[in-house]
Short mmCIF file of C-alpha atoms in Angstrom, two decimals:
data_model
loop_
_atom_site.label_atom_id
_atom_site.label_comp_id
_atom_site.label_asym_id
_atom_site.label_seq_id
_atom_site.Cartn_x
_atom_site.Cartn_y
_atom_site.Cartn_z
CA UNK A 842 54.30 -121.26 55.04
CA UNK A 843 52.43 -118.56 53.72
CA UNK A 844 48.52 -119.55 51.95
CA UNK A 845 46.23 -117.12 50.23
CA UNK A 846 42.40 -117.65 50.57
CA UNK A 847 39.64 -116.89 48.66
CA UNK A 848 36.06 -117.67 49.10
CA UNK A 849 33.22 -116.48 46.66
CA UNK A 850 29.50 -117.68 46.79
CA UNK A 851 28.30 -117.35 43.18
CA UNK A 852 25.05 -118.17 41.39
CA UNK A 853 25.53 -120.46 39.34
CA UNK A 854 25.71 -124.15 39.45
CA UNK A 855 28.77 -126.49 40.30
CA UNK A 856 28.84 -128.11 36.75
CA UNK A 857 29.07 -124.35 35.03
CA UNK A 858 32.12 -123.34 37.58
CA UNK A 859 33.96 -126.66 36.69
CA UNK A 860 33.86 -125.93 32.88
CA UNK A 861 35.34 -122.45 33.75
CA UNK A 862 38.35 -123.96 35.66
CA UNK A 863 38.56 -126.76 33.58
CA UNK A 864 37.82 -126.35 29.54
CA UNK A 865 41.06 -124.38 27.79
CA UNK A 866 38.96 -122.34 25.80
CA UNK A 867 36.97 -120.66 28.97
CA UNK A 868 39.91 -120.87 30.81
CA UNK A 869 41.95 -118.11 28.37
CA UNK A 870 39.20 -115.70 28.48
CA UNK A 871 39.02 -114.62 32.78
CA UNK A 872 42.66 -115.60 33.45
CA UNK A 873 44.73 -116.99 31.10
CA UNK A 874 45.46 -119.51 27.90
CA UNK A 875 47.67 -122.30 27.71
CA UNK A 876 49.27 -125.39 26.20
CA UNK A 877 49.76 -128.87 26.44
CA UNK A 878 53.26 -130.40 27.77
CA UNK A 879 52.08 -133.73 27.59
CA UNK A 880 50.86 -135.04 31.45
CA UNK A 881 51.39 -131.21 32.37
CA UNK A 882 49.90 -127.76 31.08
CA UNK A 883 51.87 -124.47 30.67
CA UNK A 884 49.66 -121.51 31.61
CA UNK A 885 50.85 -117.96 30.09
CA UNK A 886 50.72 -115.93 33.29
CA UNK A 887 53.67 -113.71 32.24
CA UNK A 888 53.33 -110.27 32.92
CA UNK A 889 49.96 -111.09 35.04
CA UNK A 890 49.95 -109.40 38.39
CA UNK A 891 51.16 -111.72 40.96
CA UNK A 892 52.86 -113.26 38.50
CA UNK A 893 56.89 -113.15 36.90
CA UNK A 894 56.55 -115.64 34.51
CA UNK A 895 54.36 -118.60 32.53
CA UNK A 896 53.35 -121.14 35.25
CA UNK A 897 53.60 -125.14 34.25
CA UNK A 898 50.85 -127.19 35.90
CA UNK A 899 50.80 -130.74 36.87
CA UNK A 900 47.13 -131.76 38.05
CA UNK A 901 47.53 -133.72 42.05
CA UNK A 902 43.46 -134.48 42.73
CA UNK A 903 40.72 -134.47 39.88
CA UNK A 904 37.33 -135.05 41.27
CA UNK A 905 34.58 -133.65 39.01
CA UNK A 906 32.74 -130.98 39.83
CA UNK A 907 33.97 -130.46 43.33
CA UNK A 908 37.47 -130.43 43.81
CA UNK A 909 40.33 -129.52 41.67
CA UNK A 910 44.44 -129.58 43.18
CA UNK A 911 46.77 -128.70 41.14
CA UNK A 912 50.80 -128.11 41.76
CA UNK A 913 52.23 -125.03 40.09
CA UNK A 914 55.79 -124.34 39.40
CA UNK A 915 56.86 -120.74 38.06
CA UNK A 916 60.38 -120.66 37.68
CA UNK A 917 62.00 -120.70 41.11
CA UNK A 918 58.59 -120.86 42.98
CA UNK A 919 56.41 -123.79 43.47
CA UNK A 920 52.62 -123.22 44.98
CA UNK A 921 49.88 -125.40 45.16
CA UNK A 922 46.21 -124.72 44.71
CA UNK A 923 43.01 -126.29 45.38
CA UNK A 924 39.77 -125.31 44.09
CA UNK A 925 36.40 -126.76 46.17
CA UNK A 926 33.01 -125.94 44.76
CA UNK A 927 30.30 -127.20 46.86
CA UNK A 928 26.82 -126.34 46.35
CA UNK A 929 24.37 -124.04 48.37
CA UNK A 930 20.81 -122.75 48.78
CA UNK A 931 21.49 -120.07 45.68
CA UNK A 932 24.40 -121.46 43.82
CA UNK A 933 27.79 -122.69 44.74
CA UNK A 934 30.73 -121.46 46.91
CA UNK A 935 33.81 -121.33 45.54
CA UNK A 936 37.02 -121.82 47.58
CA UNK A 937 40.42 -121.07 46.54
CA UNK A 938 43.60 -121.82 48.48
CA UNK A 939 47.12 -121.81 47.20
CA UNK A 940 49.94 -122.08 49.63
CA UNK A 941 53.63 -121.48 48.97
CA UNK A 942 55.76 -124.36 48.98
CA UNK A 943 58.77 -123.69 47.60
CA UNK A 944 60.91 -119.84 47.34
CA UNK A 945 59.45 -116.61 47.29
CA UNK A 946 56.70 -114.30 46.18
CA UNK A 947 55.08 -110.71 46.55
CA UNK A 948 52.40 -111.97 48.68
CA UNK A 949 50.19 -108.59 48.07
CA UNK A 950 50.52 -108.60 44.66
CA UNK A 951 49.62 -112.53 44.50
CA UNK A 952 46.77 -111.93 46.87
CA UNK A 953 45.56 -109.11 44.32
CA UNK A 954 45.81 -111.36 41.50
CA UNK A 955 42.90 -113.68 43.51
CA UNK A 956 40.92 -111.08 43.85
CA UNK A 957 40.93 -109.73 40.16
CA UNK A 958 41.00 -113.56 38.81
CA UNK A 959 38.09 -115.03 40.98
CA UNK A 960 35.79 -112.34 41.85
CA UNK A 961 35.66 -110.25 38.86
CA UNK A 962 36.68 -112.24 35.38
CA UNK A 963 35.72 -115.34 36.47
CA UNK A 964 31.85 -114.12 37.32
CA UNK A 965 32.19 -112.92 34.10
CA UNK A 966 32.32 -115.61 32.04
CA UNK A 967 30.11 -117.43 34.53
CA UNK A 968 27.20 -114.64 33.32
CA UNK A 969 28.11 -115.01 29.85
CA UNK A 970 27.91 -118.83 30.39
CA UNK A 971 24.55 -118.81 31.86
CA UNK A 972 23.50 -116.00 28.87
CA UNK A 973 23.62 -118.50 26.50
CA UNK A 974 21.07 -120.61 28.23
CA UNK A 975 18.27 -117.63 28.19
CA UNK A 976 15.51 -118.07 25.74
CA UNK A 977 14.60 -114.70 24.82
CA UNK A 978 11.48 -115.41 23.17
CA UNK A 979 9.64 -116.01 26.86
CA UNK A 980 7.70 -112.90 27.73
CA UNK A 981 9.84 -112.41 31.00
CA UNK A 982 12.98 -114.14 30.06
CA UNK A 983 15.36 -110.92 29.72
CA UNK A 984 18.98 -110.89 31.08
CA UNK A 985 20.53 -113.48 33.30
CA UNK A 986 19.82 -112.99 36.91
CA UNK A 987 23.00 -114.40 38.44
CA UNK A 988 25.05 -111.87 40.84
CA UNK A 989 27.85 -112.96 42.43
CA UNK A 990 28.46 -112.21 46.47
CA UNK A 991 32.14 -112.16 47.03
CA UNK A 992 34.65 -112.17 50.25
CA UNK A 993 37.76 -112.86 50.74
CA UNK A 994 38.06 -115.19 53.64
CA UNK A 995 41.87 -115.53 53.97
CA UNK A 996 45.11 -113.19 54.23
CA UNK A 997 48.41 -113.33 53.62
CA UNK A 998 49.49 -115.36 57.05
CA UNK A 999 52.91 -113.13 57.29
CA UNK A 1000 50.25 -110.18 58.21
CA UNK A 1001 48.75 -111.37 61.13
CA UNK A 1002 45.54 -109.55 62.03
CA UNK A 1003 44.82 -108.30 58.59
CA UNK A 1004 41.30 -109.40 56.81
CA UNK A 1005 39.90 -108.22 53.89
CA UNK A 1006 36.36 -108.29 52.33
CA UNK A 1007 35.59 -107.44 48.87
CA UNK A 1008 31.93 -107.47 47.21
CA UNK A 1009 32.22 -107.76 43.53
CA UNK A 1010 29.82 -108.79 40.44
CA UNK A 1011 29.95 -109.69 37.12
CA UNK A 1012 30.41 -107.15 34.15
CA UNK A 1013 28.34 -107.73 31.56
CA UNK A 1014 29.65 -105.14 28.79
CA UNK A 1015 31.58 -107.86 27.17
CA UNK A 1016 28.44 -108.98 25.61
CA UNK A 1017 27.03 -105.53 25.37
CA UNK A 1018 24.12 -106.24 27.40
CA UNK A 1019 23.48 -102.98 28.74
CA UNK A 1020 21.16 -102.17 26.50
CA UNK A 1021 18.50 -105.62 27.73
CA UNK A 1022 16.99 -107.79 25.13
CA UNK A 1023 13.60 -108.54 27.37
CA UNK A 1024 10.28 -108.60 25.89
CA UNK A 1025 7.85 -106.87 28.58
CA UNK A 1026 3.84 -107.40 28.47
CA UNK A 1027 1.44 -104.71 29.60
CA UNK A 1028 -1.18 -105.74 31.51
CA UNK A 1029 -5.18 -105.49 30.37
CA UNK A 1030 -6.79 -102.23 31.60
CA UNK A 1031 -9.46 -103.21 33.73
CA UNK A 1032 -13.12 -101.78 32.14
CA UNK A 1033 -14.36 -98.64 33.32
CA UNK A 1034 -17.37 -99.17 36.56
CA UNK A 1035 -20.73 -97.38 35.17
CA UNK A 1036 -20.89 -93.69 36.82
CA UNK A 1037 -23.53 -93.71 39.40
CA UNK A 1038 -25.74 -91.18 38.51
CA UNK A 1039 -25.79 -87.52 40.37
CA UNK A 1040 -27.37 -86.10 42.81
CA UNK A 1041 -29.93 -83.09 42.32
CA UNK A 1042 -30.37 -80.26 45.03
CA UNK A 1043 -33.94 -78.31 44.56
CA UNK A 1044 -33.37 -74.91 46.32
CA UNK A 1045 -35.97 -71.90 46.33
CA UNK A 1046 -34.94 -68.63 44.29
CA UNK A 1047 -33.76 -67.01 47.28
CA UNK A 1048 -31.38 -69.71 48.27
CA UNK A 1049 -28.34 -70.23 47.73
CA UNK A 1050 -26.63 -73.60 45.99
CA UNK A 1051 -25.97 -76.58 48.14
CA UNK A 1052 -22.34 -77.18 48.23
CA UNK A 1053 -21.09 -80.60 48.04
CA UNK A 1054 -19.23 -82.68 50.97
CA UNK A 1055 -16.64 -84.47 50.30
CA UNK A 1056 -14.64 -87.49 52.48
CA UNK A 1057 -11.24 -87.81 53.09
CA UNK A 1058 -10.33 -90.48 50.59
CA UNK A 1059 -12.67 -89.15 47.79
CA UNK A 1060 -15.44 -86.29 46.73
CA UNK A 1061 -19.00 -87.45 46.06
CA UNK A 1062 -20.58 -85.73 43.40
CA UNK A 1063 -22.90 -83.42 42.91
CA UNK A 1064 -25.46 -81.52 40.85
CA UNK A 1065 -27.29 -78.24 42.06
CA UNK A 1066 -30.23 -76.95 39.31
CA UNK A 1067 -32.00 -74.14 40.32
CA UNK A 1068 -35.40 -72.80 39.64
CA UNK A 1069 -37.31 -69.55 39.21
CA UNK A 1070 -40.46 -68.39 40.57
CA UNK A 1071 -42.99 -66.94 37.76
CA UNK A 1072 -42.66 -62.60 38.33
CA UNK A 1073 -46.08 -61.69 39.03
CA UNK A 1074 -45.51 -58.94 35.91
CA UNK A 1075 -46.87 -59.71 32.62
CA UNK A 1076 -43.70 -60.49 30.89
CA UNK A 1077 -41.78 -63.49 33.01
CA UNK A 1078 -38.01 -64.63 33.37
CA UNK A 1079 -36.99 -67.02 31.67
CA UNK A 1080 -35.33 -70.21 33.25
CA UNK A 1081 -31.93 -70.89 34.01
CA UNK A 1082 -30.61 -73.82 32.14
CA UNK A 1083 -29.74 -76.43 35.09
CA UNK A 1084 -26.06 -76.59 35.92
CA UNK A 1085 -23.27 -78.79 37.38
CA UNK A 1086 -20.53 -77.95 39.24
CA UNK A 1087 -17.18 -79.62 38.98
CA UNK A 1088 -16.54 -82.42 40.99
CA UNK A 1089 -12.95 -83.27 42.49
CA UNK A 1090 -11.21 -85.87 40.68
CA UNK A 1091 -10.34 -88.83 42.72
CA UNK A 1092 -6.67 -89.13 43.55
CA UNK A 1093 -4.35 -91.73 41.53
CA UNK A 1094 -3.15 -94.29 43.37
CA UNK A 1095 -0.23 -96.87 42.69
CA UNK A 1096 1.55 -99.54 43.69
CA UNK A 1097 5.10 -100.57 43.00
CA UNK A 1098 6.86 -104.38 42.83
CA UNK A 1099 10.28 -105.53 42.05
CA UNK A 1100 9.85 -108.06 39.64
CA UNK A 1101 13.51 -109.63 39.23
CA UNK A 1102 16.66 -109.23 40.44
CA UNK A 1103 19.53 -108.19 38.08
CA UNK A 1104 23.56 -108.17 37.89
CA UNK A 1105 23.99 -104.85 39.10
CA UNK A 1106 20.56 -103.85 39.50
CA UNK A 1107 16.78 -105.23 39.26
CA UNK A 1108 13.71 -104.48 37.70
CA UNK A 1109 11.03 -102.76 39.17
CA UNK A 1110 7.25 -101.96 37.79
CA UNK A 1111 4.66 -99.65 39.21
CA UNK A 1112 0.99 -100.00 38.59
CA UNK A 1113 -0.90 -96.97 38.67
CA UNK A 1114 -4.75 -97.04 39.03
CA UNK A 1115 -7.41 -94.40 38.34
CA UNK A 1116 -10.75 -95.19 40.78
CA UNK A 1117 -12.43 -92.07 39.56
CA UNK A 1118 -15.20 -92.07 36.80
CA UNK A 1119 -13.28 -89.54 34.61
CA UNK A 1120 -9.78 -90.23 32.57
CA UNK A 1121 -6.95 -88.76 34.22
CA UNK A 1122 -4.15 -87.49 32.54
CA UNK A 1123 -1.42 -85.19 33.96
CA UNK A 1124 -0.25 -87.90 36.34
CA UNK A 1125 3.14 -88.11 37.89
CA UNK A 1126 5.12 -90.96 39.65
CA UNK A 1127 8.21 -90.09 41.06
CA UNK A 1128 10.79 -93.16 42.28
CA UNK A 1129 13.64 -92.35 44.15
CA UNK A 1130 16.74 -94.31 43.75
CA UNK A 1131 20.07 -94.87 45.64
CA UNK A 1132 23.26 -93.24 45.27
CA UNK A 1133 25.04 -93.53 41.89
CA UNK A 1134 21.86 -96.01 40.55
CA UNK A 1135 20.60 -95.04 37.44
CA UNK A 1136 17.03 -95.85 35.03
CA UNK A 1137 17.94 -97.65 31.84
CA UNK A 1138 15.08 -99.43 29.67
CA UNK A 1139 11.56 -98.01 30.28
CA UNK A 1140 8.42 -99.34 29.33
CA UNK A 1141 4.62 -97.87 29.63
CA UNK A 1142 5.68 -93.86 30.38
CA UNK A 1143 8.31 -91.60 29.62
CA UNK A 1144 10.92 -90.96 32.02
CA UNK A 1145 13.50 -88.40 32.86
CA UNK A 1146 16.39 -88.86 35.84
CA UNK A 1147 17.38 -85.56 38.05
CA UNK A 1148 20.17 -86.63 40.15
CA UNK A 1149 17.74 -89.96 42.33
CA UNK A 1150 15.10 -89.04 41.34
CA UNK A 1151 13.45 -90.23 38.21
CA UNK A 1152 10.14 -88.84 37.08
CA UNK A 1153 7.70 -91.02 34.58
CA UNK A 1154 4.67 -89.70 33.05
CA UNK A 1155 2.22 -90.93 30.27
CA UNK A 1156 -0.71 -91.15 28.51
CA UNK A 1157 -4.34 -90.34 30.60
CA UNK A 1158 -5.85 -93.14 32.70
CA UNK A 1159 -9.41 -94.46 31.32
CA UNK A 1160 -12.04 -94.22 34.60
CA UNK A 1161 -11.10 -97.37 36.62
CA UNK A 1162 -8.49 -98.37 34.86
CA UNK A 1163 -5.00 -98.68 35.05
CA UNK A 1164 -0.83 -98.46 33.47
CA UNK A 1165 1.94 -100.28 34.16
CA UNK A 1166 5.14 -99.19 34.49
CA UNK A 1167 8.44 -101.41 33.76
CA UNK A 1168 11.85 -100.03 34.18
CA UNK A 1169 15.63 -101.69 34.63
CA UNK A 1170 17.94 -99.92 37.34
CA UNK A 1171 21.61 -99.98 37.18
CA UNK A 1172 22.74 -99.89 40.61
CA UNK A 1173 26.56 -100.33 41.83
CA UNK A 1174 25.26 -101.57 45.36
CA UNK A 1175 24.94 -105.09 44.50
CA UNK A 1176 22.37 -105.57 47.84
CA UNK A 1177 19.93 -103.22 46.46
CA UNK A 1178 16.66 -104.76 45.58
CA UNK A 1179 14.19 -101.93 45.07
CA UNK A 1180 13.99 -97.99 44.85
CA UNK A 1181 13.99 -95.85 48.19
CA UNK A 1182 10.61 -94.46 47.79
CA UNK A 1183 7.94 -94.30 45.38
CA UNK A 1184 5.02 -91.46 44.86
CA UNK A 1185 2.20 -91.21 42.55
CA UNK A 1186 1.33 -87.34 42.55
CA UNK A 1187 2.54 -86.95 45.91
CA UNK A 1188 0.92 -90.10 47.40
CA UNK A 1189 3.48 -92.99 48.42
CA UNK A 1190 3.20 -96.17 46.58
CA UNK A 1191 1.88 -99.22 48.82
CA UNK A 1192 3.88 -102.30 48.50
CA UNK A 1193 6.82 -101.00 48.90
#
């Protein structure tokens, strides 16, 4: 007896997988449509890989939403195949065994089939299920957040020794999704602290100007004015007009947050925060992302992608205030969940 297994833990509820496996209409658009013989149904899996020609079904068990056994005969072969759904922490796991009962098969090519049936087109439909439940008039209620985790628990039995495990997710394009339908909010700037006021240095004429100290995290500023003695000559100098010397500029600081997870990807946002008591502008945050991810939607800066490394920049930062930053990453390593690193003119994000 040889029995090909399949296990995939999927985000999305019982009820949702059971209309996939069940209703005709899903059912023709991740594997494959079909007609009504009376007590049995013919499924057109000619030409399908796996498969030599349409399959007839006869249901055995029917036990709503959890289990699903059904007896398939394609011409000289006869299989059957159960289908449990039981419900987890994040979703539902979905378990698929069929076992040859009857002649012959290309058990690779069958086992293939699984995998291309249940852990990519079927996810699929899933997404664009659970799509039509988003209300895209909430502030935050952009693209579905369902990803599928896959393996493949069993193996062809004739191969002892062999096991396989795939990771795949749900492609979106069908809808054309790519391009996000989420409506992002910017957060308030915060108002600008008053500007304490400076401090004034009185030297003598033959001194020289006080120079100003500054701390490690920022430079306190200061004001040197100096005056002139009256020339003991009839006609005296005039007086300098007082003036101030530049002042380092605070440094920008930022923090970054993954706000959602995503089907191949997530969105992250990055708050960056002036303390100073002048507007900054000039300001660069750099985010590094994995291999092959890339930025799609942006919101609050411009961006620009070299290689990992995307670079955002935007409009100058009011004294005490702050930006926000939203972007979407695509990235093909479904376990992702936030950037590698994260840099606001140099200076790592916190938070991250």
């Amino acid at each position: 007896m040889i029995e090909i297994a399949t296990e995939v833990d999927l985000f999305h509820p019982p009820a949702r997988i059971w209309r996939a496996l069940t209703e005709r209409a899903l059912l023709a658009k991740w594997f494959a449509g079909s007609e009504s013989l009376g007590d049995r149904t013919l499924l057109r899996t000619a030409g399908l890989p796996g498969y030599d020609a349409d399959t007839e079904v006869e249901v055995v068990e029917l036990r709503a939403p959890e289990r699903l056994v059904l007896r398939c005969r394609e011409a000289a072969r006869s299989t059957r195949l159960a289908c449990d759904i039981v419900r987890t922490g994040h979703g539902s796991r979905l378990s698929v065994r069929e076992v040859l009962e009857e002649g012959d098969w290309d058990a690779d090519r069958r086992a293939e089939q699984h995998q291309g049936a249940v852990t990519g087109r079927l996810p699929a439909i899933l997404d664009w299920l659970a799509f039509q439940e988003v209300d895209l008039r909430r502030a935050e209620g952009g693209l579905t957040a369902e990803m599928p985790v896959v393996r493949l628990l069993g193996d062809v039995r004739s191969r002892a020794g062999r096991r396989r495990a795939v990771l795949a997710a749900a492609v979106l394009a069908v809808l054309g999704l790519a391009a996000g339908a989420a409506v992002w909010a910017t957060r308030p700037e915060q108002p600008a602290p008053a500007a304490a006021p400076p401090s004034a240095t009185l030297v003598a004429p033959s001194a020289s100007s006080a120079t100003p100290r500054a701390t490690p995290s920022r430079a306190t500023p200061s004001a040197t004015r100096r005056s002139v003695a009256p020339d003991p000559t009839p006609s005296a100098s005039p007086t300098r007009t007082p003036s101030r010397s530049p002042s380092p500029a605070a440094p920008m600081t930022a923090t970054y947050e993954t706000v959602s997870d995503r089907v191949f990807g997530y969105r992250g946002e990055v708050v960056v925060r002036n303390p100073g008591t002048a507007a900054r502008s000039g300001w660069t945050v750099t985010v590094t992302l994995g291999d092959g991810a890339t930025v799609g939607s942006v919101n609050g800066a411009e961006a620009k992608q070299d290689g990992t490394v995307v670079t955002f920049t935007g409009a100058a930062v009011p004294p005490g205030g702050s930006t926000t930053i939203r972007f979407d990453v695509r990235d093909p390593d479904l376990t992702a969940t936030g950037p590698e690193g994260c840099t606001v003119d140099g200076a790592a994000c916190s938070r991250l």
